[in-house]
Coordinates of C-alpha atoms in Angstrom, one line a residue:
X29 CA 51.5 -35.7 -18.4
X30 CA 53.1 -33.1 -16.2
X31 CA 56.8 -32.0 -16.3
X32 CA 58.1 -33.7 -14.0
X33 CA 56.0 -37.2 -15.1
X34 CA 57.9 -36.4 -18.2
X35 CA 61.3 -36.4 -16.8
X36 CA 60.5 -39.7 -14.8
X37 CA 59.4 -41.7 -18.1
X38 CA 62.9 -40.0 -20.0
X39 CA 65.0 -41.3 -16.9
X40 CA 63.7 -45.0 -17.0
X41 CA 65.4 -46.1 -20.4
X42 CA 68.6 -43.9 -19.3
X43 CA 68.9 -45.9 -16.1
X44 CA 68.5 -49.2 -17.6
X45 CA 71.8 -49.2 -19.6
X46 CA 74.0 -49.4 -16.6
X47 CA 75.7 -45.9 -17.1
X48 CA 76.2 -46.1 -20.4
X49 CA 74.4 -43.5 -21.4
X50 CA 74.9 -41.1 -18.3
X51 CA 75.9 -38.2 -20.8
X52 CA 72.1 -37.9 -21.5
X53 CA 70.4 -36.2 -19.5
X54 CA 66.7 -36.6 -18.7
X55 CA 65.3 -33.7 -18.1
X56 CA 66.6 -32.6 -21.3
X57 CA 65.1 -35.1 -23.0
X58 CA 61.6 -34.2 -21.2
X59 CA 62.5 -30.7 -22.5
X60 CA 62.9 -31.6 -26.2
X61 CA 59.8 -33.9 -26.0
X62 CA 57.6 -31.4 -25.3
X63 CA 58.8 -28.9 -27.7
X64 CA 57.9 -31.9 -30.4
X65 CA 54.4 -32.5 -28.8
X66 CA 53.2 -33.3 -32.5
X67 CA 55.3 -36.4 -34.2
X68 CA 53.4 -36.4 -37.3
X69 CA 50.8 -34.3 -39.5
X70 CA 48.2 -37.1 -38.2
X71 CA 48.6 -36.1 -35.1
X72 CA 48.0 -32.8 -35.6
X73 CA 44.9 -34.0 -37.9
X74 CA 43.7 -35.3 -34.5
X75 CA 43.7 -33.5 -32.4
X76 CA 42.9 -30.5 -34.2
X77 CA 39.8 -32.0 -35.5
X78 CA 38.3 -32.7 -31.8
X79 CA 39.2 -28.7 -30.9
X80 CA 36.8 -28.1 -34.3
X81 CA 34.0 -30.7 -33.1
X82 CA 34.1 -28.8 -29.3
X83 CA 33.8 -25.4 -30.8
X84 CA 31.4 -26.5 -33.5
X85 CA 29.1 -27.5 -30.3
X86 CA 30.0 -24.3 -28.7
X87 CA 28.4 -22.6 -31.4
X88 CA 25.2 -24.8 -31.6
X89 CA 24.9 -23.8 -28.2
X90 CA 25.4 -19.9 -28.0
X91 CA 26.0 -18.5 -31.4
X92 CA 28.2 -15.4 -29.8
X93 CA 30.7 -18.9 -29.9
X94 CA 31.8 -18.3 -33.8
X95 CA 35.1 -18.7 -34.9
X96 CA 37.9 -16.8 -36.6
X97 CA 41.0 -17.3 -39.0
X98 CA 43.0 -15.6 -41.3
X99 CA 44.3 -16.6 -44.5
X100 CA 48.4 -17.7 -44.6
X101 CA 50.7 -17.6 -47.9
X102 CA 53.8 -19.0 -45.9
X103 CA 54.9 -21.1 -42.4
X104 CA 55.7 -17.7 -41.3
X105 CA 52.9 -15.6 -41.4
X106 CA 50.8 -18.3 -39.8
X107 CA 53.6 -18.5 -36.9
X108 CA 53.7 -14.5 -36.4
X109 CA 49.5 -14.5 -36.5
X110 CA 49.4 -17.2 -33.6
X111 CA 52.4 -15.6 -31.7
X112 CA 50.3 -12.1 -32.4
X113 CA 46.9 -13.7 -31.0
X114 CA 48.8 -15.6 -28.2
X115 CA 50.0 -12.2 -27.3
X116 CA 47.3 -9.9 -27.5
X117 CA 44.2 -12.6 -26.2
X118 CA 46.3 -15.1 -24.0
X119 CA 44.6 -18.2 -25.7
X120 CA 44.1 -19.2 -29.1
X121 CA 41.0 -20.4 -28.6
X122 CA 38.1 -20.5 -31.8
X123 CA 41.2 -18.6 -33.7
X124 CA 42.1 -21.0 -36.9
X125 CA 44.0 -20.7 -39.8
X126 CA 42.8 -20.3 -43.8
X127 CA 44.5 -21.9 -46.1
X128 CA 43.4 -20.3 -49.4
X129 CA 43.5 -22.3 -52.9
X130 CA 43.9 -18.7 -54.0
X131 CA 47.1 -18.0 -52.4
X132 CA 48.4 -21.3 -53.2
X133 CA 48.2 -20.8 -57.0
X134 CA 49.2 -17.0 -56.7
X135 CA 52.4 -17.3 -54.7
X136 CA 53.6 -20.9 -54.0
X137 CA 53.1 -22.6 -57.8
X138 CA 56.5 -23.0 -59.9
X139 CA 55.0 -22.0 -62.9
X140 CA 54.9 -18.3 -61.2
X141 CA 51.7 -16.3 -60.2
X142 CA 48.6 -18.2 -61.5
X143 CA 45.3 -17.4 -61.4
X144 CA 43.1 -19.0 -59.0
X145 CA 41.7 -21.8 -61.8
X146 CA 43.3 -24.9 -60.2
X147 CA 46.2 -25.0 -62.0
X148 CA 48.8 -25.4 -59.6
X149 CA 50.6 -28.2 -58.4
X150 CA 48.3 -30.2 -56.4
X151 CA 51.0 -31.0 -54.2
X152 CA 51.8 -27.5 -53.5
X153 CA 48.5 -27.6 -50.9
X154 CA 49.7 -30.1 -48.6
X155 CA 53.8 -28.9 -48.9
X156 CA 52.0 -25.6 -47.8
X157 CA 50.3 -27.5 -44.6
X158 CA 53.3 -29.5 -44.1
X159 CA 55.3 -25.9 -43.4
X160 CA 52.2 -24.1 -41.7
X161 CA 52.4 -26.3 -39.2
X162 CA 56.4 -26.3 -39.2
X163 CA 56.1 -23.1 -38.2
X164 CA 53.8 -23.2 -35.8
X165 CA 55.4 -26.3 -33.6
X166 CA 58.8 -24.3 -33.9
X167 CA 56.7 -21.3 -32.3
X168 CA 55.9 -23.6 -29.6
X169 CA 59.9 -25.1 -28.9
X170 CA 60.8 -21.4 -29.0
X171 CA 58.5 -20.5 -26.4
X172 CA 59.1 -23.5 -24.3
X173 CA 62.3 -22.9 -24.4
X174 CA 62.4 -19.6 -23.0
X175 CA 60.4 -20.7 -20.0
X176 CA 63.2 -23.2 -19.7
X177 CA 65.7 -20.7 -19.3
X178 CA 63.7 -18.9 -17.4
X179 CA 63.1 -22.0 -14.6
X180 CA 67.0 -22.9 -15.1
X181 CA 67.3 -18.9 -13.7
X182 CA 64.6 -19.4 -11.0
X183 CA 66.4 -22.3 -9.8
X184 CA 69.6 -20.8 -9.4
X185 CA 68.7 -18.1 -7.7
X186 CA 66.6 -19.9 -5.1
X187 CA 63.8 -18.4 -6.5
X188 CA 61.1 -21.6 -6.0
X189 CA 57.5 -20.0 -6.0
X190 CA 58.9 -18.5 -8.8
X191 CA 60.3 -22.0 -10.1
X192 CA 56.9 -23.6 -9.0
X193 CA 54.7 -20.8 -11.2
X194 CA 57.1 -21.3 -14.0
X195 CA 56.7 -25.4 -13.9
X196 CA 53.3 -24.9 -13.5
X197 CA 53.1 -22.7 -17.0
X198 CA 54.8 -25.4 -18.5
X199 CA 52.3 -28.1 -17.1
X200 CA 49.4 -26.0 -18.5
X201 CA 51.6 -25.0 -21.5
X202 CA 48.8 -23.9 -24.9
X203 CA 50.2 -24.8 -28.0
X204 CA 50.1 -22.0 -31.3
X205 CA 48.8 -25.6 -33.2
X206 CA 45.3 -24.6 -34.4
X207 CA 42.8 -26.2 -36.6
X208 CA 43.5 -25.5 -40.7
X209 CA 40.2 -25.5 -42.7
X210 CA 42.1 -26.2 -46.1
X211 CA 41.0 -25.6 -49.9
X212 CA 40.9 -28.4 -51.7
X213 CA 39.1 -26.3 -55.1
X214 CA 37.2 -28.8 -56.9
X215 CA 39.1 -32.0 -55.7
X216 CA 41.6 -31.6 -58.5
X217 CA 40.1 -34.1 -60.9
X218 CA 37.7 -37.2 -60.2
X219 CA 37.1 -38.6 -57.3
X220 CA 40.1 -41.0 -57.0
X221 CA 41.9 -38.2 -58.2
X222 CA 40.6 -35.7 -55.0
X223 CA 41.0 -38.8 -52.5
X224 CA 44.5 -39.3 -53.5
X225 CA 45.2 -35.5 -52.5
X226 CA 42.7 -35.5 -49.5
X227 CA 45.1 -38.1 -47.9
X228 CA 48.2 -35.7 -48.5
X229 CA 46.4 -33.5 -46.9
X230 CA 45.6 -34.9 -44.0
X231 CA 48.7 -36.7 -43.7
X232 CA 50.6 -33.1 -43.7
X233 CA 47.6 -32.2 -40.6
X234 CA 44.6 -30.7 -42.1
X235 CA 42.1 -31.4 -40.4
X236 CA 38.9 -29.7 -42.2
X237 CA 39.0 -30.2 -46.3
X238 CA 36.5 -27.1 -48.2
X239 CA 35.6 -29.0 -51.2
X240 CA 33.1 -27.1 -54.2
X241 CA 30.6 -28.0 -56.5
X242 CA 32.3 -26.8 -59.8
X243 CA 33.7 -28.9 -62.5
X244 CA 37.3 -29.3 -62.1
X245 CA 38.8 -28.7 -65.0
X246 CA 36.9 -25.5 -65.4
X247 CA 37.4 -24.4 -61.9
X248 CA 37.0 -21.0 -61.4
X249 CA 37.7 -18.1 -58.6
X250 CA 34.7 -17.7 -56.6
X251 CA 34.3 -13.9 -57.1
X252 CA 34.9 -14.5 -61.5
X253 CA 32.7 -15.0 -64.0
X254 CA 32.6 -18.5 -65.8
X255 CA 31.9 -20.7 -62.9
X256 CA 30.1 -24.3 -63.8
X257 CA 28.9 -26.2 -61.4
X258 CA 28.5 -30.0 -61.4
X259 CA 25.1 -32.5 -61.0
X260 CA 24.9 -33.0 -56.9
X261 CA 25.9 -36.9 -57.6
X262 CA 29.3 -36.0 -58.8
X263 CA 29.9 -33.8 -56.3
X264 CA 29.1 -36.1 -53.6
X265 CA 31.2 -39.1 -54.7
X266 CA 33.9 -36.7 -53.9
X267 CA 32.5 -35.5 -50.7
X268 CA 32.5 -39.6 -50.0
X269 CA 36.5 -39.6 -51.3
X270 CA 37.6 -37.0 -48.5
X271 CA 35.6 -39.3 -45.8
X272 CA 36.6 -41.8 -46.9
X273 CA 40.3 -40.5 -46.6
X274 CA 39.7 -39.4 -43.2
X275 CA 38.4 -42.8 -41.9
X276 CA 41.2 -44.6 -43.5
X277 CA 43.7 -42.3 -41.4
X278 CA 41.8 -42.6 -38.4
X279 CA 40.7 -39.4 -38.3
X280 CA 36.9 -40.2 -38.2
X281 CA 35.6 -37.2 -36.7
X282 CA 37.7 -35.2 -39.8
X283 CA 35.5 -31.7 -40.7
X284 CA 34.3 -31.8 -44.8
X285 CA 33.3 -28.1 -45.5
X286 CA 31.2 -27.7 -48.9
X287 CA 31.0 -25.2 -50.8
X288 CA 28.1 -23.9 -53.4
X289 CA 28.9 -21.4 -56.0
X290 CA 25.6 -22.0 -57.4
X291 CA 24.4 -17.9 -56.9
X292 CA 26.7 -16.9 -59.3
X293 CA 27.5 -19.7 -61.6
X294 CA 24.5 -20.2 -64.6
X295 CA 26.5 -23.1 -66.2
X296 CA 26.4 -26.6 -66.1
X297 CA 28.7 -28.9 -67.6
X298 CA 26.1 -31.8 -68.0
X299 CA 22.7 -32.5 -67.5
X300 CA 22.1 -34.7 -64.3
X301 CA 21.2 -38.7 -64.6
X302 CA 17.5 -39.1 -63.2
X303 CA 15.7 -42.5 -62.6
X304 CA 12.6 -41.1 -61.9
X305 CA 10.6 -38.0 -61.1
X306 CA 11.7 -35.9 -58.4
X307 CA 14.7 -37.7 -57.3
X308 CA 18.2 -35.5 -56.4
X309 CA 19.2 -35.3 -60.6
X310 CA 15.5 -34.2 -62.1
X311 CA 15.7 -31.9 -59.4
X312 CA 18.9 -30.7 -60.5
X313 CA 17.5 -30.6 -64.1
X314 CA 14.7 -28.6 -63.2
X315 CA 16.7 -25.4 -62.9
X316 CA 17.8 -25.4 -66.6
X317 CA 16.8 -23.3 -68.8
X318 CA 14.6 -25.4 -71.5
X319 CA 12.5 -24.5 -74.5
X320 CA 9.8 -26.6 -75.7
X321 CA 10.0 -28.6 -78.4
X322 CA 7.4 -29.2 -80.7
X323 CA 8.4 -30.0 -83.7
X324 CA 11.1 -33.0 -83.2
X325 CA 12.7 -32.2 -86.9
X326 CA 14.1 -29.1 -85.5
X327 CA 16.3 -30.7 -83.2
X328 CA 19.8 -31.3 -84.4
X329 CA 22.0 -33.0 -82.2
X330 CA 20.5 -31.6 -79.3
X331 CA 19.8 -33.2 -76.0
X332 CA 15.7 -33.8 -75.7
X333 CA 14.6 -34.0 -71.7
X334 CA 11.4 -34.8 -70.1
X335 CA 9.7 -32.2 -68.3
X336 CA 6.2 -32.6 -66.7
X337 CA 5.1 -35.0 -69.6
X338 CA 6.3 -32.4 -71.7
X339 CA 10.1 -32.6 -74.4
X340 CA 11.9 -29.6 -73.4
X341 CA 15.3 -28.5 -75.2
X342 CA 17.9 -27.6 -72.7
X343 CA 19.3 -24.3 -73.7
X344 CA 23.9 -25.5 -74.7
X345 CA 26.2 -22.6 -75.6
X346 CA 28.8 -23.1 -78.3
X347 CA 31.0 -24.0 -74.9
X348 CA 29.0 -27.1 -75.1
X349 CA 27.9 -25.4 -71.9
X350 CA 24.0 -26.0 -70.4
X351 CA 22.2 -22.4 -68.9
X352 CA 20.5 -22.4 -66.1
X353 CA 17.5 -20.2 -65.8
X354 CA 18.2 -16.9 -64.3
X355 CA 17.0 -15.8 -60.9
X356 CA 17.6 -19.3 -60.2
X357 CA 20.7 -19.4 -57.5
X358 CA 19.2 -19.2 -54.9
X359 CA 17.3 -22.1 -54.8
X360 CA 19.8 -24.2 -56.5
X361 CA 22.2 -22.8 -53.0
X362 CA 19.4 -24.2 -50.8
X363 CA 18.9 -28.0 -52.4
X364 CA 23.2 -28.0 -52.5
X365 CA 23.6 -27.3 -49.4
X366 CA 20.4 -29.7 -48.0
X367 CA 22.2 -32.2 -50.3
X368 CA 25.6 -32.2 -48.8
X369 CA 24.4 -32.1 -45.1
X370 CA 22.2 -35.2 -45.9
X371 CA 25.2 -36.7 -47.2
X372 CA 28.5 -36.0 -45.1
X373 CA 28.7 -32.8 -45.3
X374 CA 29.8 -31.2 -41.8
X375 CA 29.7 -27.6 -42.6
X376 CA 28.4 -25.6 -45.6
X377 CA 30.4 -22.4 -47.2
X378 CA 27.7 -20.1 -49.6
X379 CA 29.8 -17.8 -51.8
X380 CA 28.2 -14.9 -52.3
X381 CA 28.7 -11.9 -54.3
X382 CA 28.7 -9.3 -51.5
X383 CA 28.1 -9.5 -48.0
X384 CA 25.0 -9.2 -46.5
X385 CA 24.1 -10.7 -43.8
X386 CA 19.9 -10.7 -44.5
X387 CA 20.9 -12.6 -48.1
X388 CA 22.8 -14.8 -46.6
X389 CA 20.2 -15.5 -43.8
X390 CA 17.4 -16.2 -46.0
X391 CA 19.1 -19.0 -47.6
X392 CA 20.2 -20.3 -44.3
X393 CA 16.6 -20.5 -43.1
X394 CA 15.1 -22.0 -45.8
X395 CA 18.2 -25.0 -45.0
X396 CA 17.3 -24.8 -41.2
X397 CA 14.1 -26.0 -41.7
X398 CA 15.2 -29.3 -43.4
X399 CA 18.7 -29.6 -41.4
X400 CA 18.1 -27.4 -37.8
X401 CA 22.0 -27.1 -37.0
X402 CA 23.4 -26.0 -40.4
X403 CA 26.3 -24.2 -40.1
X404 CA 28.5 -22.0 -42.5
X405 CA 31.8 -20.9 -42.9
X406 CA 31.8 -17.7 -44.6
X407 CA 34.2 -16.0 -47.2
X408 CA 34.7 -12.2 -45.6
X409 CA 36.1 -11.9 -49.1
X410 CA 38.6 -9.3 -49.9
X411 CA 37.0 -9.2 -53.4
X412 CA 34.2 -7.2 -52.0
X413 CA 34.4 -3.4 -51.3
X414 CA 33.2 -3.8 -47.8
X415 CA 33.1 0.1 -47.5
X416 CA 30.8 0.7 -50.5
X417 CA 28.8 -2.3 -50.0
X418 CA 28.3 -1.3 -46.6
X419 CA 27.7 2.3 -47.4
X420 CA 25.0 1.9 -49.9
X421 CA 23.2 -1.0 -47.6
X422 CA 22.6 1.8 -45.3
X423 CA 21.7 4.7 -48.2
X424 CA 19.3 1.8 -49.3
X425 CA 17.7 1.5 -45.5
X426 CA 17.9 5.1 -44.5
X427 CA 16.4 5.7 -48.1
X428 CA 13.4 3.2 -47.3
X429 CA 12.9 4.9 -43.7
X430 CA 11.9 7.8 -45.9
X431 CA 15.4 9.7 -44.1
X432 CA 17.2 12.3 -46.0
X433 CA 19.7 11.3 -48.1
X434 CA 20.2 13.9 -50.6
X435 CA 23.4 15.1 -49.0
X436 CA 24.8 11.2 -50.9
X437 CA 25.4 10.4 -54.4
X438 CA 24.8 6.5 -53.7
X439 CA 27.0 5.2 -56.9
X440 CA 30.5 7.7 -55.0
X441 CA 29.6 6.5 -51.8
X442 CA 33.4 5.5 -51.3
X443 CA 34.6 8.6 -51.7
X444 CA 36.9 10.0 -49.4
X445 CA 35.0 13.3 -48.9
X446 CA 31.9 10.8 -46.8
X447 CA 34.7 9.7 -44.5
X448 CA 33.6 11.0 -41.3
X449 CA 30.0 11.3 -41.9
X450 CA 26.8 9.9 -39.7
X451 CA 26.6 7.7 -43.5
X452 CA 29.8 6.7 -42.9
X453 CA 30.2 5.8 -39.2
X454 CA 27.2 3.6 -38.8
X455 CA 28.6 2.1 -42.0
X456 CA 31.9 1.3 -40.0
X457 CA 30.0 -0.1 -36.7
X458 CA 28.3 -2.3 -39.1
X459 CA 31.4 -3.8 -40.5
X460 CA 32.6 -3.9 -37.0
X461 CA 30.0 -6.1 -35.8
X462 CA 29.8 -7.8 -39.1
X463 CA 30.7 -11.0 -38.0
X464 CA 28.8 -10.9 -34.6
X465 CA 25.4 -10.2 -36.5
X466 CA 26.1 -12.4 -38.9
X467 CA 27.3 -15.4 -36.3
X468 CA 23.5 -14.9 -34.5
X469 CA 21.5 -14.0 -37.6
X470 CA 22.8 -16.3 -40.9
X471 CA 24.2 -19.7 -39.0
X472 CA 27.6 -18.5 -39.8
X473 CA 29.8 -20.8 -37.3
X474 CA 33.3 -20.0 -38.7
X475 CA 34.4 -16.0 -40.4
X476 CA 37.5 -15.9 -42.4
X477 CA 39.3 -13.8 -44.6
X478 CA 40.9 -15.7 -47.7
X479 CA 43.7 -13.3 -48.8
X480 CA 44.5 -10.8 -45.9
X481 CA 48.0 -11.8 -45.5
X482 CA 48.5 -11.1 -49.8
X483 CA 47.1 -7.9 -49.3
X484 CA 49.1 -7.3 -45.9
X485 CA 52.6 -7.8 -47.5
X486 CA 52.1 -5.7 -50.1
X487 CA 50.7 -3.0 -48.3
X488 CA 53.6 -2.7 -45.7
X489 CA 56.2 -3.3 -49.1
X490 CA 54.8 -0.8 -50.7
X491 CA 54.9 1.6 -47.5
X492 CA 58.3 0.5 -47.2
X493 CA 59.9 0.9 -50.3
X494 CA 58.3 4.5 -50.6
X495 CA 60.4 5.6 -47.7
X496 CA 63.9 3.3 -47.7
X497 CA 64.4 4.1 -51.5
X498 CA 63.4 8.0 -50.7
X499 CA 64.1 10.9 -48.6
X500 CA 63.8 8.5 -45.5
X501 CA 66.4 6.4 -46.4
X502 CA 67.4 4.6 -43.4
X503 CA 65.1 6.6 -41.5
X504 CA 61.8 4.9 -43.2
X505 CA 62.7 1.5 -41.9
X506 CA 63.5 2.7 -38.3
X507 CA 60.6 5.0 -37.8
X508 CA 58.1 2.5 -39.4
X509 CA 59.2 -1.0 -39.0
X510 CA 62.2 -1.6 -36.0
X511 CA 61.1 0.8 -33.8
X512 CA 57.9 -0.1 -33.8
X513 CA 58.8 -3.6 -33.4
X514 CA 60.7 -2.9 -30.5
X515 CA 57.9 -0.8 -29.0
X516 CA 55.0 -3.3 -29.8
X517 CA 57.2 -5.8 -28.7
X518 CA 56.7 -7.9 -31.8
X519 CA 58.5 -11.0 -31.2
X520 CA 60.5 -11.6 -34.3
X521 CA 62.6 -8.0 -34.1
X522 CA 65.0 -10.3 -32.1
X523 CA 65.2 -12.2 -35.4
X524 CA 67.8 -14.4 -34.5
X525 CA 65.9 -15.9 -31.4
X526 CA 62.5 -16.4 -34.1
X527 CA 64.9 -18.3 -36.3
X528 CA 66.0 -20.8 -34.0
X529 CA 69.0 -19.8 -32.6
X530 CA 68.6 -20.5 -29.1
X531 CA 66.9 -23.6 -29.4
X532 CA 70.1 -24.5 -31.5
X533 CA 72.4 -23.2 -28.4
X534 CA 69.9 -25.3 -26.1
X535 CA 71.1 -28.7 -28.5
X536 CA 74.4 -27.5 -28.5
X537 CA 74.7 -27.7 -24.6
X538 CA 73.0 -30.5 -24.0
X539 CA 75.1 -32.6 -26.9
X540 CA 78.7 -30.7 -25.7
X541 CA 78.0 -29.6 -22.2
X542 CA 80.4 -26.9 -21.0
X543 CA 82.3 -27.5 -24.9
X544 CA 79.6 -26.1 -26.9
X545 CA 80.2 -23.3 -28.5
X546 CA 77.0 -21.0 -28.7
X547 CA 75.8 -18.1 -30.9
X548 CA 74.1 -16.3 -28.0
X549 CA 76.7 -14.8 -26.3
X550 CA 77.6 -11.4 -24.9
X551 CA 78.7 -10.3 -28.4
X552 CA 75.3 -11.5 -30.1
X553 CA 73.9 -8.1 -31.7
X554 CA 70.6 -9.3 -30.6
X555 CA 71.3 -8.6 -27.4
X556 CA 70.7 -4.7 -27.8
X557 CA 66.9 -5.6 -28.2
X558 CA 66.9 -7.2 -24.4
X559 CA 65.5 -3.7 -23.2

């Protein structure tokens, strides 16, 4: 629907009361509407979800097609990201946002800084969507309203190509509202327990859920020690609870993301149910680590399995824990994520323990064989040491091309003094094209980074505080944050404007008319940023 369609359908209703509402005026109204394109979180849920199934084809088609997000603590950050890529790219096309389980439990719980073990208020994960998305459609009024100041100028000037391009921009007008792939951890309990919060979820717009395969009550960072996962039939009765919280909502093409920590997790809270040999829980079983038994007096209270016609002993740790045999995760990743694409699953997520792109792949293979289209979304995971990791992948190959490397000491390879070097820079232009290669080589349809916006904050605080509360003084935040705002044009140094306040002088007028008073007059301060 085009402006002017939209003025039309606001002036019908305002006509049919016989003057008695001639103080509202329609085009205002068509103004206001479209700065509140998105009623509810559903709606958002919506239509995001059909810009993830588009790009997700995109992808199947030419791999080059991956997509992008960032991880966002706060309404803000994710509105200053999508102003920043709106900016900078003109579109905000395959660019998402991350909303990290992580972040949630480390910044937004009200017990204070948790770590990331699910225990944080479930609701604090779709309050956080709820205000991501605030954020973003107040990003959009501000923006639309500045082009409607800017058409009310072209008008009164006699300006009309210039009114005609400015209505046009309007027609074709791209929101900042982008897809959220958001972490649900474990589901937060059973399965009743994760549908419950699946529908809050979606209800505040998410419209991708990233469920894992650990127990929930032990629930575990991805890049700790300690992580248990859970027989593939519990998981996927939770897998089934998102769906089916999707379908009741009416979001049917919703996006379910799994995710396997089975390459580094050895535990197991329970041994899977089997019916008979070689279905999904005796394969599950397979992988633990048993010891015959052959004298049935020596078994105390343990559990006694059936392996190949033979009673095995599943290795339990005081934890009441079962072990899985090492060298095992691998293989265990591969049937999870076969399971879960067979079973709802849209896209898979493989945490792994660094990242490289050949491990990654040869898991990815071995699941293209059984499912041709698998796709991943991959943790570029602030927990690894991308410079070392990177470093010593190319030591290793140079090493194995029988080059000379005895100018490196592999283990101090992040040393400051190899900054610079040929080590070093091919090192760099393999981070740069990290996502790329990895994109065309290991399935991986979506890259995102889980914490960058944690890390961001308290690098610029830190930067800041050094100088304000030193010999800079004043000086420290001019130089490094204002005048740089001002000269990178960053959109909220006129903080005022970011906040609202025009959009509240736009109300004003159109409630008042030539009565209202307004906040952004001649005297506002904001004002000396115009320039």
């Amino acid at each position: 629907m085009t402006y002017t369609d939209e003025i039309a359908r606001a002036a019908a209703p305002i006509d049919a009361q016989n003057g008695r509402w001639n103080g509202i005026d329609a085009e205002s109204v068509a103004r206001m509407r479209l700065q509140n394109r998105f009623r509810t979180g559903l709606d958002i849920a919506k239509y995001t979800a059909g810009i993830m199934r588009r790009d997700m084809a995109a992808y199947d088609a030419d791999p080059a097609a991956y997509t992008q997000s960032l991880g966002c603590w706060h309404g803000f950050i994710a509105q200053q990201k999508m102003i920043a890529i709106k900016k900078h790219f003109g579109s905000t096309k395959r660019r998402y946002l991350y909303l990290s389980g992580w972040m949630v439990a480390a910044l937004r719980s009200e017990f204070g800084p948790l770590p990331d073990q699910s225990m944080h208020e479930k609701t604090s994960v779709p309050a956080l969507i709820e205000e991501l998305y605030t954020f973003l459609k107040q990003a959009d009024a501000r923006e639309l309203g500045m082009m409607f100041r800017d058409l009310d100028a072209a008008r009164e000037s006699g300006n009309e190509v210039e009114a005609a391009r400015i209505q046009n921009a309007i027609d074709n007008y791209e929101t900042h509202v982008v897809p959220i792939i958001a972490d649900i951890d474990a589901g937060f309990g059973n399965a009743e327990a994760t549908y419950l919060l699946a529908k809050k979820m979606i209800e505040a717009g998410a419209c991708a859920l990233q469920i894992e395969n650990q127990v929930s009550d032990e629930k575990q960072c991805g890049h700790q020690d300690g992580k248990v996962t859970v027989p593939h039939e519990d998981f996927l009765a939770k897998v089934r609870a998102c769906r089916y919280a999707f379908m009741e909502l009416g979001v049917d093409d919703g996006i379910i993301v799994t995710r396997t920590d089975s390459l580094g997790a050895g535990l197991t809270k329970q041994i899977a149910y089997s019916k008979e040999p070689g279905d999904l829980g005796d394969q599950y079983n397979a992988f633990l680590d048993c010891e015959e038994v052959t004298d049935l007096s020596s078994v105390n209270g343990d559990v006694v399995i059936n392996r190949d016609g033979k009673l095995m002993k599943p290795k339990r740790l005081p934890s009441n824990l079962f072990q899985f045999r090492e060298g095992t995760g691998a293989d265990r990743c591969v049937l999870d994520c076969i399971t879960s694409l067979q079973n709802g699953a849209d896209l898979l997520w493989i945490e792994t323990e660094k990242p490289h792109i050949e491990q990654i792949a040869s898991m990815v293979d071995r699941i293209r064989e059984v499912v041709p289209n698998a796709k991943l979304v991959y943790n570029n995971s602030p927990s690894f040491n991308w410079t070392l990791n990177f470093r010593q992948q190319v030591f290793d190959r140079w090493e194995a091309e029988g080059l000379d490397v005895s100018a490196y000491d592999r283990a101090k390879l992040m040393s400051v003094d190899y900054d610079g070097t040929p080590l070093a820079e091919e090192a760099d232009e393999k981070i740069r094209t990290f996502q790329k290669d990895a994109a065309a080589r290991a399935g991986i349809f979506h890259h995102l980074i889980t914490l960058p916006t944690y890390h961001t904050a308290a690098l610029s605080t830190d930067n800041l505080a050094k100088e304000y509360f030193g010999e800079m003084g004043m000086l420290g935040y001019v130089k490094g944050v204002q005048r740089q705002e001002i000269r990178q044009g960053i959109a909220c140094v006129k903080h005022q404007n970011m906040s609202g306040s025009d959009i509240g002088d736009d109300h004003k007028e159109y409630f008042a008319g030539e009565a209202a008073l307004k906040a952004g007059g001649v005297h506002n301060t904001m004002n000396q940023f115009a320039a």
